Amino acid sequence: MEPNEEVNPRPAPFSFLHVLFASLIILLSGELLYHNFPQLRLLLWGEPTASETSLKANATRPHIVFILLDDLGWNDVSFHGYDEMRTVNIDRLAAEGVILNSFYAQYVCSPSRAALMTGKYPIRHELHHGVIQVRHRLGLDPSVKILPQLLRELGYDTHAVGKWHLGHFQTRYLPTNRGFDTFFGFYGPGIEHHNHTTGDTFDALDLWDNDRPARNYQGQHITKVLTEVAVKHISNHDPTKPMFLYFSHANLFQDVVGQSPPVDQEYYDRFPNIKHEGRRKHAG
Ligand SMILES: *[C@@H]1O[C@H](CO)[C@@H](O)[C@H](O)[C@H]1NC(C)=O
Ligand SMILES: *[C@@H]1O[C@H](CO)[C@@H](O)[C@H](O)[C@H]1NC(C)=O
C-alpha cells in the first residue's frame, strides 16, 4: 500500500477474546523487508536454486530484530489514527519502514508462532487447534527445521527473548534446542507480570534464563525485565556478526493470573484522559 493511501478503518479487535497479533520487523541495517525476500524465501522454504546458492555464499546478512506483540489491536497505534495515546516509537518505525495493512496472522498465540517459525500453515504441524497450555504434552514438531536453525546455518547469532509458547514438555522442544543460542523468557501462554508465575492450574514460576529458573527478578514488571535483556543483546553484540533477535513481549497479552492487563502505577498515571478503566490500564 502506498503511504498516501487511506487506511481502511476496521472494527477494533478487542470485541474478540483472543485476537490480534501484530508484528514488526526491523531490519537494523536499514534494508527493507522486500529487498531481502529472496533470502527469506531461501531461509524458510528450503532447497536453494543455483542463483540462491550464490546469494547464500555472499549476500549481505542484515541484523534482524523481530518484535512480536500479542493482542496489539489495529487501533492501538497512533499511526492508525488512535489519539488517546501516542505510540511515538512504533509510529517512527512505521514511517521509516513498510506497513503491511493487509497482513493476516493466525488467531491465537501458538499457531501464529508455528507459522512464523516454519513458514507453513500450522495445520501442517497439528498446531492449528489452539493454544499450548502449560500442562499440555504438545509442541512444534522437533524434526521440522525452523527459522533460527536456518539463520544459524547462515552464520547468525540467534537469541530469543520473551514468550516461547511452542512446547516445553520435553527438553527437545525448548528454544535452546530449536536453534537459539540463548533464551530468556517464559514457555507458556503468559505469566503473572510481577511474580512471573503461570496461573495455569498450578502456581509455578515460568521465567527462564537459558532453561534455568530465573528467580532474581521477583517483583519487577516483566516488560522491563525482557526489554533490558533485549537491549543488552543489542549493545553487547559484535556488529560484524549478523544477529537474529526474536523478541516476543509478554504485553499486551493479559496477565494470566489477574485477567486484566496489569500496569505499574507510573504508567497508569500517564493516561488520566482515558475514561475507560480497562483501556487506561491497557494503554499503561
Ligand atoms: C556471489 O558469489 C558468486 C559465486 O561465487 C559470484 O559470481 C558473485 O559475483 C558474488 N556476488 C557478490 C555480490 O559478491
Ligand atoms: C503471584 O501473584 C498472584 C496475584 O497476581 C497470586 O495470585 C499468586 O499466588 C502469586 N504467586 C506467587 C508464587 O507468589
XYZ file of C-alpha atoms and ligand atoms in Angstrom:
312
model
C 0.000 0.000 0.000
C 1.268 3.449 -0.872
C 1.988 5.691 2.111
C -0.621 8.215 0.967
C -3.435 5.809 0.508
C -6.168 5.950 3.058
C -6.174 3.338 5.733
C -9.423 1.448 5.911
C -10.834 1.781 9.377
C -11.659 -1.610 10.808
C -13.544 -2.519 13.941
C -11.318 -2.596 16.984
C -10.400 -6.222 17.533
C -10.988 -6.176 21.236
C -14.506 -7.403 20.782
C -12.876 -10.831 20.486
C -11.272 -12.551 23.413
C -8.076 -13.637 21.833
C -7.488 -11.843 18.695
C -4.919 -9.805 17.137
C -1.299 -10.349 16.933
C 0.815 -7.872 15.137
C 4.390 -7.971 14.211
C 7.033 -5.506 13.328
C 10.154 -6.403 11.550
C 13.010 -4.050 11.924
C 15.990 -4.769 9.816
C 18.629 -2.763 11.595
C 20.867 -2.498 8.587
C 18.234 -0.284 7.051
C 17.440 -2.775 4.312
C 13.760 -3.199 3.740
C 11.971 -6.468 4.051
C 11.211 -6.882 0.401
C 14.839 -6.360 -0.566
C 15.577 -9.418 1.493
C 12.761 -11.503 0.194
C 14.900 -13.952 -1.823
C 16.957 -14.517 1.284
C 13.921 -15.088 3.458
C 12.483 -17.435 0.880
C 15.715 -19.351 0.968
C 15.595 -19.464 4.730
C 12.009 -20.560 5.018
C 11.332 -22.680 2.027
C 14.308 -24.849 1.574
C 16.354 -26.008 -1.340
C 18.083 -23.047 -2.930
C 18.323 -22.615 -6.674
C 21.736 -22.026 -8.207
C 21.388 -18.254 -8.009
C 20.224 -18.515 -4.403
C 23.271 -20.631 -3.578
C 25.500 -17.777 -4.630
C 23.261 -15.486 -2.588
C 23.782 -17.721 0.415
C 27.521 -17.623 -0.080
C 27.965 -13.883 -0.129
C 24.854 -11.780 0.290
C 24.807 -9.122 2.971
C 23.320 -10.541 6.094
C 21.468 -7.799 7.932
C 20.852 -7.905 11.640
C 17.247 -8.860 12.256
C 15.296 -7.764 15.304
C 11.817 -9.250 15.160
C 9.438 -7.778 17.727
C 6.210 -9.671 18.227
C 3.318 -8.223 20.201
C 0.356 -10.403 21.047
C -3.018 -8.678 21.005
C -1.902 -5.317 19.712
C -5.061 -4.036 18.087
C -5.434 -2.173 14.834
C -6.482 0.884 16.774
C -3.752 0.620 19.431
C -1.184 2.587 17.466
C -1.398 6.274 16.760
C -0.230 5.905 13.162
C -3.607 4.274 12.547
C -5.305 7.330 13.978
C -5.768 6.405 17.637
C -5.338 9.657 19.529
C -5.727 8.896 23.244
C -2.109 7.807 23.453
C 0.841 8.362 21.154
C 2.909 5.366 20.133
C 5.799 7.544 19.056
C 8.486 4.919 18.541
C 6.212 2.468 16.768
C 4.964 5.293 14.546
C 8.524 6.175 13.653
C 9.322 2.585 12.698
C 6.203 2.556 10.581
C 7.070 5.855 8.909
C 10.579 4.687 8.074
C 9.604 1.148 7.167
C 6.950 -0.812 5.350
C 3.395 -1.007 6.653
C 1.583 -4.193 5.727
C -2.033 -3.139 6.020
C -3.350 -6.392 4.617
C -1.306 -8.651 6.809
C -3.051 -11.735 8.174
C -1.981 -13.844 11.105
C -3.290 -16.869 12.911
C -5.889 -16.127 15.555
C -4.030 -17.234 18.689
C -0.512 -17.490 20.068
C 0.872 -20.981 19.349
C -0.413 -21.301 15.761
C 0.908 -17.799 14.978
C 4.316 -18.706 16.234
C 4.357 -22.071 14.477
C 3.566 -20.306 11.199
C 6.260 -17.713 11.747
C 8.928 -20.246 12.665
C 8.185 -22.723 9.883
C 6.750 -20.578 7.086
C 3.868 -23.043 6.852
C 0.247 -23.203 7.866
C 0.008 -24.552 11.439
C -2.237 -27.399 10.252
C 0.927 -28.920 8.743
C 2.235 -29.403 12.266
C -1.067 -30.086 14.003
C -0.801 -26.864 15.923
C -3.908 -25.293 14.430
C -6.294 -26.330 17.231
C -5.329 -23.611 19.632
C -3.018 -22.677 22.399
C -0.468 -24.905 24.120
C -1.315 -24.783 27.798
C 1.342 -25.189 30.465
C 0.104 -28.711 31.241
C -0.084 -29.889 27.606
C 2.150 -32.595 26.168
C 2.282 -30.820 22.853
C 4.694 -28.746 20.811
C 6.110 -27.839 17.439
C 7.481 -30.999 15.808
C 11.205 -31.038 16.690
C 12.075 -32.700 13.373
C 10.996 -29.600 11.443
C 13.835 -27.185 10.846
C 12.799 -23.688 11.876
C 13.852 -20.102 11.247
C 16.594 -19.689 13.911
C 18.180 -23.009 12.871
C 18.305 -21.864 9.264
C 19.681 -18.454 10.200
C 22.297 -20.097 12.365
C 23.443 -22.071 9.334
C 23.945 -18.732 7.597
C 26.254 -17.603 10.376
C 23.781 -15.735 12.559
C 23.942 -15.431 16.327
C 20.412 -16.198 17.479
C 18.667 -15.009 20.631
C 15.102 -15.416 21.830
C 13.695 -13.108 24.479
C 10.176 -13.374 25.878
C 7.342 -15.724 25.105
C 8.093 -19.107 23.517
C 4.798 -20.996 23.516
C 5.797 -23.744 21.088
C 6.066 -26.546 23.596
C 8.130 -27.317 26.674
C 7.074 -30.752 27.940
C 10.384 -32.280 26.826
C 13.727 -30.535 26.572
C 13.967 -31.105 22.815
C 11.073 -28.655 22.375
C 12.832 -25.821 24.181
C 14.102 -22.780 22.247
C 17.733 -23.527 23.065
C 17.285 -26.894 21.337
C 15.476 -25.283 18.395
C 18.193 -23.049 17.026
C 18.503 -20.291 19.590
C 21.918 -19.732 21.171
C 20.242 -18.140 24.168
C 16.756 -17.856 25.604
C 15.418 -15.614 28.322
C 11.697 -15.686 28.911
C 8.725 -17.940 29.551
C 7.476 -21.126 27.914
C 3.731 -20.891 28.444
C 0.971 -18.630 27.156
C 1.567 -15.856 29.652
C 2.762 -15.122 33.141
C 1.752 -13.026 36.088
C 3.539 -9.804 35.287
C 5.265 -9.275 38.642
C 5.927 -12.691 40.161
C 6.169 -14.457 36.802
C 4.036 -17.473 37.673
C 1.899 -19.421 35.245
C -1.505 -19.159 36.827
C -2.470 -22.242 34.826
C -3.953 -24.712 37.339
C -0.767 -24.503 39.366
C 1.146 -21.534 40.637
C 4.660 -22.129 39.315
C 7.447 -19.845 38.181
C 7.721 -19.694 34.400
C 10.703 -17.427 33.793
C 13.884 -18.984 32.468
C 17.411 -17.879 31.753
C 18.839 -20.411 29.298
C 16.461 -23.008 30.655
C 17.320 -22.425 34.299
C 14.737 -20.813 36.569
C 15.240 -17.029 36.702
C 14.371 -16.241 40.306
C 16.209 -12.938 40.655
C 13.579 -10.761 39.028
C 10.758 -11.133 41.539
C 8.572 -8.043 41.780
C 9.898 -6.458 38.584
C 7.433 -5.882 35.778
C 8.056 -8.417 33.043
C 8.091 -5.797 30.287
C 11.042 -4.011 31.886
C 12.888 -7.258 32.572
C 12.550 -8.512 28.993
C 13.373 -5.125 27.472
C 16.597 -4.900 29.466
C 17.661 -8.356 28.294
C 16.888 -7.499 24.658
C 18.734 -4.175 24.835
C 21.726 -5.922 26.394
C 21.849 -8.370 23.486
C 21.915 -5.481 21.041
C 24.530 -3.430 22.920
C 26.844 -6.373 23.616
C 26.670 -7.834 20.157
C 29.715 -7.935 17.895
C 28.363 -5.886 14.967
C 30.498 -7.725 12.435
C 28.452 -10.880 13.054
C 24.826 -10.942 11.902
C 22.329 -11.301 14.740
C 18.762 -12.556 14.822
C 16.947 -11.338 17.915
C 13.443 -12.715 18.327
C 11.744 -10.526 20.909
C 8.271 -11.627 21.873
C 6.807 -9.419 24.581
C 4.519 -10.561 27.400
C 2.382 -7.480 26.792
C -0.213 -6.719 25.613
C -1.459 -10.170 26.382
C -3.489 -10.253 29.547
C -1.918 -11.137 32.816
C -2.928 -14.796 33.111
C -3.484 -14.522 36.823
C -5.056 -11.107 37.134
C -7.090 -11.495 33.930
C -6.564 -7.877 33.020
C -3.559 -6.027 31.682
C -1.665 -5.193 34.883
C 0.249 -2.000 34.869
C 2.718 -0.173 37.044
C 1.189 2.917 38.634
C 3.610 5.320 36.931
C 2.370 4.206 33.509
C -1.274 4.116 34.524
C -0.884 7.717 35.738
C 0.206 8.882 32.316
C -3.281 8.470 30.870
C -5.743 10.441 33.006
C -7.523 11.402 29.766
C -8.630 7.825 29.066
C -12.031 7.321 30.705
C -12.424 3.578 30.199
C -10.625 1.818 33.047
C -9.577 -1.279 31.092
C -8.454 0.854 28.204
C -6.406 3.036 30.527
C -4.612 0.010 32.000
C -4.083 -1.293 28.518
C -2.501 1.988 27.428
C -0.261 1.963 30.511
C 28.500 -14.134 -5.188
O 29.116 -15.346 -5.477
C 29.051 -15.684 -6.836
C 29.598 -17.102 -6.983
O 30.586 -17.382 -6.038
C 29.781 -14.635 -7.658
O 29.693 -14.938 -9.027
C 29.135 -13.280 -7.403
O 29.839 -12.267 -8.073
C 29.105 -12.959 -5.933
N 28.321 -11.757 -5.705
C 28.729 -10.768 -4.919
C 27.794 -9.617 -4.775
O 29.796 -10.788 -4.335
C 1.609 -14.314 42.053
O 0.699 -13.236 42.067
C -0.660 -13.588 42.017
C -1.511 -12.329 42.079
O -1.296 -11.502 40.999
C -1.047 -14.512 43.144
O -2.376 -14.953 42.969
C -0.113 -15.703 43.164
O -0.390 -16.515 44.301
C 1.335 -15.239 43.224
N 2.203 -16.399 43.205
C 3.287 -16.494 43.925
C 4.031 -17.789 43.851
O 3.707 -15.578 44.610
